[in-house]
Amino acid sequence: MAAPGKLSTCRLPPLPTIREIIKLFRLQATKQLSQNFLLDLRLTDKIVRKAGNLANAYVYEVGPGPGGITRSILNADVAELLVVEKDTRFIPGLQMLSEAAPGKLRIVHGDVLTFKVEKAFSESLKRPWEDDPPNVHIIGNLPFSVSTPLIIKWLENISCRDGPFVYGRTQMTLTFQKEVAERLAANTGSKQRSRLSVMAQYLCNVRHIFTIPGRAFVPKPEVDVGVVHFTPLIQPKIEQPFKLVEKVVQNVFQFRRKYCHRGLGMLFPEAQRLENTGRLLELADIDPTLRPRQLSISHFKSLCEVYRRMCDEDPQLFAYNFREELRQRKIKKKEKQDDAKSYRL
């Protein structure tokens, strides 16, 4: 078994380089899919090392593309690697890797946003949530266009302990635009603190491990890329339904440069907004002049608990959406204007 943090000495047989694979199958990154290929195997090896000890592990790789990280994972002597790739152009190159590693690589042509990974591996791999993480890992060089919706989807899965997390506290090692990576790991008070920071950190231990310069990718993106490691927490720091936490956090950060009471007010219908916002802040013991980035996870925990009690008192409150109220107001205003024109005519 390989030592922790080391790639196994068990290597794939000689194969065309990733650059040669791209030429052989005439592959081109699709701008619409925000694809960028990582060709430097030293960097793909580093991503895999940072994922932990993968010897005899079961790995789910998202968006393998031409197979750079795929090779490094296979060289780590995994028990099985499952790759899910939406773009059919990459399947032949991945099949070449599968033939070079018999019985190790399973290829699925599908969409990571809808693929049911909870049915992909053996039931025997499941571990109680309170135990150490299972021998299942998620690794991926994510297209920028899907990285944020995908991590939000997986965070919700963590809160419900379903999807990839039916196996237990499955660890994830993923790439993001550097700015997104910094937001995910940003501390309270940081300029990078955002909705993503709170949503990730109340559920996971989040580490921005290292940054890959954009020039390492083909084609070169306009930004550098951050590699982020997630380990789900045994106990979430906010024990409320995911959608409720998400709603509170989203409203706070929609006015990120304003005082926090501005965004919190949007949780309530206009007729009761001032009164209910004041009540929420008072019961949660939050200074209304704090900026969103100054709110800690503990602050959000208090806000979510009080907001939950207010929703229990008024069952219609959680369904309230200030944008819908604004839309209805505009419709009524236009109807009045149309009526007035008809009357004058």
Coordinates of C-alpha atoms in Angstrom, one line a residue:
M1 CA 0.0 0.0 0.0
A2 CA 1.3 3.4 -0.9
A3 CA 2.3 5.7 2.0
P4 CA -0.1 8.6 2.7
G5 CA 0.4 11.5 0.3
K6 CA 2.5 9.4 -2.1
L7 CA 1.5 8.2 -5.6
S8 CA 1.9 4.4 -6.0
T9 CA 4.9 3.1 -7.9
C10 CA 2.4 1.0 -9.9
R11 CA 2.4 2.9 -13.2
L12 CA 0.4 2.7 -16.4
P13 CA 2.1 1.2 -19.4
P14 CA 3.6 3.7 -22.0
L15 CA 0.8 5.8 -23.5
P16 CA 0.5 8.8 -25.8
T17 CA 0.9 12.0 -23.9
I18 CA -2.2 14.1 -23.2
R19 CA -1.1 16.5 -25.9
E20 CA -0.8 13.7 -28.3
I21 CA -4.2 12.4 -27.3
I22 CA -5.7 15.8 -28.1
K23 CA -4.0 15.8 -31.5
L24 CA -4.9 12.1 -32.2
F25 CA -8.6 12.6 -31.6
R26 CA -8.7 16.2 -32.8
L27 CA -9.9 17.5 -29.6
Q28 CA -10.5 21.2 -28.9
A29 CA -11.7 22.8 -25.8
T30 CA -15.2 24.2 -26.2
K31 CA -15.6 27.7 -25.0
Q32 CA -19.3 27.4 -24.5
L33 CA -18.6 24.6 -22.0
S34 CA -15.7 26.6 -20.4
Q35 CA -13.3 23.7 -21.0
N36 CA -9.6 24.0 -20.2
F37 CA -7.2 21.0 -20.4
L38 CA -4.5 20.5 -17.8
L39 CA -1.6 18.8 -19.6
D40 CA 1.2 18.9 -17.0
L41 CA 1.2 15.5 -15.3
R42 CA 3.3 16.9 -12.5
L43 CA 0.4 19.2 -11.6
T44 CA -2.2 16.4 -12.0
D45 CA -0.1 14.2 -9.8
K46 CA 0.0 17.0 -7.2
I47 CA -3.8 17.3 -7.2
V48 CA -4.1 13.6 -6.6
R49 CA -1.5 13.6 -3.8
K50 CA -3.4 16.4 -2.1
A51 CA -6.6 14.3 -2.2
G52 CA -5.0 11.9 0.3
N53 CA -4.0 8.3 0.2
L54 CA -5.9 6.7 -2.7
A55 CA -4.4 3.3 -2.6
N56 CA -7.2 0.8 -2.9
A57 CA -9.7 3.7 -2.9
Y58 CA -12.9 4.1 -5.0
V59 CA -12.7 7.4 -6.8
Y60 CA -15.4 9.3 -8.7
E61 CA -13.8 11.8 -11.2
V62 CA -16.0 14.5 -12.7
G63 CA -15.3 16.0 -16.1
P64 CA -12.2 13.9 -17.0
G65 CA -11.8 15.4 -20.4
P66 CA -8.7 14.1 -22.2
G67 CA -7.7 12.2 -19.1
G68 CA -4.8 14.1 -17.4
I69 CA -6.1 13.7 -13.8
T70 CA -7.5 10.3 -14.8
R71 CA -3.9 9.0 -15.4
S72 CA -2.7 10.4 -12.1
I73 CA -5.5 8.7 -10.2
L74 CA -4.9 5.4 -11.9
N75 CA -1.2 5.7 -11.1
A76 CA -2.2 6.0 -7.4
D77 CA -3.2 2.4 -7.4
V78 CA -6.9 2.9 -6.8
A79 CA -9.3 -0.1 -6.5
E80 CA -11.7 1.5 -9.0
L81 CA -12.0 4.8 -10.8
L82 CA -15.4 5.9 -12.1
V83 CA -15.4 8.8 -14.6
V84 CA -18.5 10.6 -15.8
E85 CA -18.0 12.6 -19.0
K86 CA -20.7 14.5 -20.9
D87 CA -18.7 15.3 -24.0
T88 CA -18.6 12.3 -26.4
R89 CA -15.4 13.5 -28.0
F90 CA -13.4 12.4 -25.0
I91 CA -14.7 8.9 -24.7
P92 CA -12.3 7.2 -27.1
G93 CA -9.2 8.6 -25.3
L94 CA -10.7 7.5 -22.0
Q95 CA -11.3 4.0 -23.4
M96 CA -7.6 3.9 -24.3
L97 CA -6.8 4.4 -20.6
S98 CA -9.4 1.8 -19.7
E99 CA -7.6 -0.8 -21.9
A100 CA -4.3 0.2 -20.3
A101 CA -5.7 -0.4 -16.8
P102 CA -7.9 -3.5 -17.1
G103 CA -10.7 -3.6 -14.5
K104 CA -9.8 -0.3 -13.0
L105 CA -11.6 2.4 -15.0
R106 CA -15.3 2.6 -15.5
I107 CA -16.5 5.2 -18.0
V108 CA -20.0 6.7 -18.0
H109 CA -21.2 9.0 -20.7
G110 CA -23.5 11.3 -18.7
D111 CA -24.0 14.6 -16.9
V112 CA -22.4 15.1 -13.4
L113 CA -25.4 17.3 -12.5
T114 CA -27.8 14.4 -12.8
F115 CA -25.7 11.3 -12.4
K116 CA -26.7 9.1 -9.5
V117 CA -23.4 8.4 -7.8
E118 CA -25.1 7.0 -4.8
K119 CA -25.8 3.8 -6.8
A120 CA -22.3 3.6 -8.4
F121 CA -20.3 1.8 -5.7
S122 CA -20.8 -1.2 -3.4
E123 CA -23.0 -0.9 -0.3
S124 CA -20.1 -2.3 1.7
L125 CA -18.2 1.0 1.3
K126 CA -20.7 2.8 3.4
R127 CA -19.6 4.1 6.8
P128 CA -21.5 5.7 9.7
W129 CA -21.4 9.5 9.5
E130 CA -19.6 9.8 12.8
D131 CA -16.7 7.5 11.6
D132 CA -13.7 8.5 9.6
P133 CA -14.4 9.4 5.9
P134 CA -15.2 6.4 3.7
N135 CA -12.7 5.0 1.2
V136 CA -14.6 7.0 -1.5
H137 CA -13.2 10.2 -3.0
I138 CA -14.5 12.8 -5.5
I139 CA -11.9 14.5 -7.7
G140 CA -12.3 16.8 -10.6
N141 CA -11.1 19.6 -12.8
L142 CA -14.5 21.3 -13.1
P143 CA -15.6 23.4 -16.1
F144 CA -16.1 26.9 -14.7
S145 CA -19.7 26.9 -16.0
V146 CA -20.8 24.1 -13.7
S147 CA -18.4 24.4 -10.7
T148 CA -20.6 26.7 -8.5
P149 CA -24.0 25.0 -9.2
L150 CA -22.3 21.6 -8.7
I151 CA -20.7 22.4 -5.3
I152 CA -24.0 23.9 -4.1
K153 CA -25.8 20.7 -5.2
W154 CA -23.2 18.6 -3.3
L155 CA -23.4 20.8 -0.2
E156 CA -27.1 20.2 -0.1
N157 CA -26.4 16.5 -0.5
I158 CA -24.0 16.7 2.5
S159 CA -26.8 18.4 4.6
C160 CA -29.2 15.5 3.7
R161 CA -26.5 12.8 3.7
D162 CA -27.5 11.6 0.3
G163 CA -26.0 11.6 -3.2
P164 CA -22.2 11.0 -3.0
F165 CA -22.5 11.2 0.8
V166 CA -24.6 8.0 1.3
Y167 CA -21.2 6.4 1.8
G168 CA -20.4 8.7 4.7
R169 CA -18.3 11.9 4.8
T170 CA -16.9 11.5 1.3
Q171 CA -14.0 13.9 0.7
M172 CA -13.8 16.1 -2.4
T173 CA -10.8 17.7 -4.2
L174 CA -12.0 20.1 -6.9
T175 CA -10.7 22.9 -9.1
F176 CA -12.4 26.3 -9.3
Q177 CA -11.6 29.7 -10.7
K178 CA -9.1 31.2 -8.2
E179 CA -11.6 33.8 -7.1
V180 CA -14.2 31.2 -6.3
A181 CA -11.6 29.0 -4.5
E182 CA -10.7 32.0 -2.3
R183 CA -14.4 32.7 -1.6
L184 CA -15.0 29.1 -0.5
A185 CA -12.2 29.3 2.0
A186 CA -12.5 33.0 3.0
N187 CA -12.5 33.8 6.8
T188 CA -14.9 36.1 8.5
G189 CA -14.0 39.7 7.7
S190 CA -12.1 38.9 4.5
K191 CA -13.0 40.8 1.4
Q192 CA -13.5 37.5 -0.3
R193 CA -16.2 36.4 2.2
S194 CA -19.4 35.5 0.4
R195 CA -22.4 33.3 0.3
L196 CA -20.2 30.4 -0.8
S197 CA -17.9 30.8 2.2
V198 CA -20.8 30.4 4.6
M199 CA -22.6 27.6 2.8
A200 CA -19.4 25.6 2.4
Q201 CA -17.9 26.2 5.9
Y202 CA -21.0 25.5 7.9
L203 CA -21.0 22.0 6.5
C204 CA -17.3 21.2 5.7
N205 CA -13.7 21.8 6.6
V206 CA -12.6 23.7 3.5
R207 CA -9.0 24.2 2.5
H208 CA -7.7 26.1 -0.5
I209 CA -4.7 23.8 -1.0
F210 CA -2.8 25.5 -3.9
T211 CA -3.1 27.6 -7.0
I212 CA -2.4 26.5 -10.6
P213 CA -1.3 29.3 -12.9
G214 CA -3.6 29.8 -15.9
R215 CA -0.7 29.2 -18.3
A216 CA -0.7 25.5 -17.3
F217 CA -4.0 25.0 -19.1
V218 CA -4.9 24.7 -22.8
P219 CA -6.4 27.0 -23.8
K220 CA -5.1 29.4 -21.2
P221 CA -8.0 30.8 -19.2
E222 CA -8.0 34.4 -18.2
V223 CA -7.8 33.5 -14.5
D224 CA -5.6 31.2 -12.4
V225 CA -7.2 28.1 -10.9
G226 CA -7.5 27.1 -7.2
V227 CA -7.6 23.5 -5.9
V228 CA -9.9 23.1 -2.9
H229 CA -10.3 20.2 -0.5
F230 CA -13.6 19.5 1.3
T231 CA -14.1 17.2 4.3
P232 CA -17.7 17.1 5.5
L233 CA -18.1 17.9 9.3
I234 CA -19.5 15.3 11.6
Q235 CA -21.8 18.0 13.1
P236 CA -22.9 20.9 10.8
K237 CA -22.3 24.3 12.4
I238 CA -25.9 25.3 11.6
E239 CA -28.5 22.6 12.3
Q240 CA -31.3 23.9 10.1
P241 CA -32.7 22.8 6.8
F242 CA -30.3 23.6 3.9
K243 CA -32.9 25.7 2.0
L244 CA -33.6 27.8 5.0
V245 CA -29.8 28.5 5.6
E246 CA -29.4 29.2 1.9
K247 CA -32.2 31.7 1.9
V248 CA -30.9 33.6 4.9
V249 CA -27.3 33.7 3.6
Q250 CA -28.4 34.7 0.0
N251 CA -30.5 37.6 1.3
V252 CA -27.7 38.9 3.6
F253 CA -25.1 38.8 0.8
Q254 CA -27.2 40.3 -2.0
F255 CA -26.3 43.7 -0.5
R256 CA -22.8 42.8 0.5
R257 CA -21.6 46.4 0.8
K258 CA -24.6 47.5 2.9
Y259 CA -25.2 46.9 6.6
C260 CA -26.6 43.4 7.2
H261 CA -30.0 44.6 8.2
R262 CA -30.6 45.7 4.5
G263 CA -30.5 42.2 3.1
L264 CA -32.2 40.6 6.1
G265 CA -35.1 42.9 5.6
M266 CA -35.8 41.2 2.3
L267 CA -36.8 38.1 4.2
F268 CA -40.1 39.8 5.1
P269 CA -43.1 41.3 3.3
E270 CA -42.8 45.1 3.0
A271 CA -45.8 45.7 5.3
Q272 CA -44.0 44.0 8.3
R273 CA -40.4 44.5 7.1
L274 CA -39.1 47.1 9.5
E275 CA -40.7 45.5 12.6
N276 CA -39.7 41.9 11.7
T277 CA -36.2 42.8 10.7
G278 CA -35.7 44.5 14.1
R279 CA -37.1 41.6 15.9
L280 CA -34.9 39.1 14.1
L281 CA -31.8 41.1 14.8
E282 CA -32.7 41.6 18.4
L283 CA -33.5 38.0 19.2
A284 CA -30.4 36.8 17.3
D285 CA -28.3 39.4 19.2
I286 CA -26.8 40.8 16.0
D287 CA -25.5 44.3 15.5
P288 CA -27.5 45.7 12.6
T289 CA -24.6 47.8 11.4
L290 CA -22.3 44.8 10.7
R291 CA -21.4 44.2 7.1
P292 CA -22.2 40.8 5.6
R293 CA -18.6 39.8 5.5
Q294 CA -18.3 40.5 9.2
L295 CA -20.9 38.0 10.1
S296 CA -19.4 34.7 11.5
I297 CA -20.9 31.2 11.2
S298 CA -22.1 31.7 14.8
H299 CA -24.0 34.9 13.7
F300 CA -25.6 33.0 10.9
K301 CA -26.5 30.1 13.2
S302 CA -28.4 32.6 15.5
L303 CA -30.1 34.3 12.5
C304 CA -31.2 30.9 11.1
E305 CA -32.5 29.7 14.4
V306 CA -34.6 32.8 15.0
Y307 CA -35.8 33.0 11.4
R308 CA -36.9 29.3 11.7
R309 CA -39.0 30.2 14.8
M310 CA -40.6 33.1 12.9
C311 CA -41.4 30.7 10.0
D312 CA -43.0 28.3 12.5
E313 CA -45.1 31.1 13.8
D314 CA -46.1 32.2 10.3
P315 CA -46.1 29.2 7.9
Q316 CA -46.4 31.4 4.8
L317 CA -43.2 33.4 5.7
F318 CA -40.7 30.9 4.3
A319 CA -42.4 31.0 0.9
Y320 CA -42.2 34.8 0.7
N321 CA -40.0 36.1 -2.1
F322 CA -39.4 39.8 -2.2
R323 CA -38.7 39.7 -6.0
E324 CA -42.2 38.2 -6.6
E325 CA -43.7 40.9 -4.4
L326 CA -41.9 43.5 -6.4
R327 CA -43.0 41.9 -9.7
Q328 CA -46.7 41.9 -8.6
R329 CA -46.4 45.5 -7.6
K330 CA -45.1 46.5 -11.0
I331 CA -48.0 44.5 -12.7
K332 CA -50.6 46.4 -10.5
K333 CA -48.9 49.7 -11.3
K334 CA -49.0 49.0 -15.0
E335 CA -52.7 47.9 -14.8
K336 CA -53.6 51.2 -13.1
Q337 CA -51.7 53.2 -15.7
D338 CA -53.5 51.3 -18.5
D339 CA -56.9 51.9 -16.8
A340 CA -56.1 55.5 -16.5
K341 CA -55.3 55.8 -20.2
S342 CA -58.5 54.0 -21.1
Y343 CA -60.5 56.4 -18.9
R344 CA -59.0 59.4 -20.6
L345 CA -59.8 58.0 -24.0

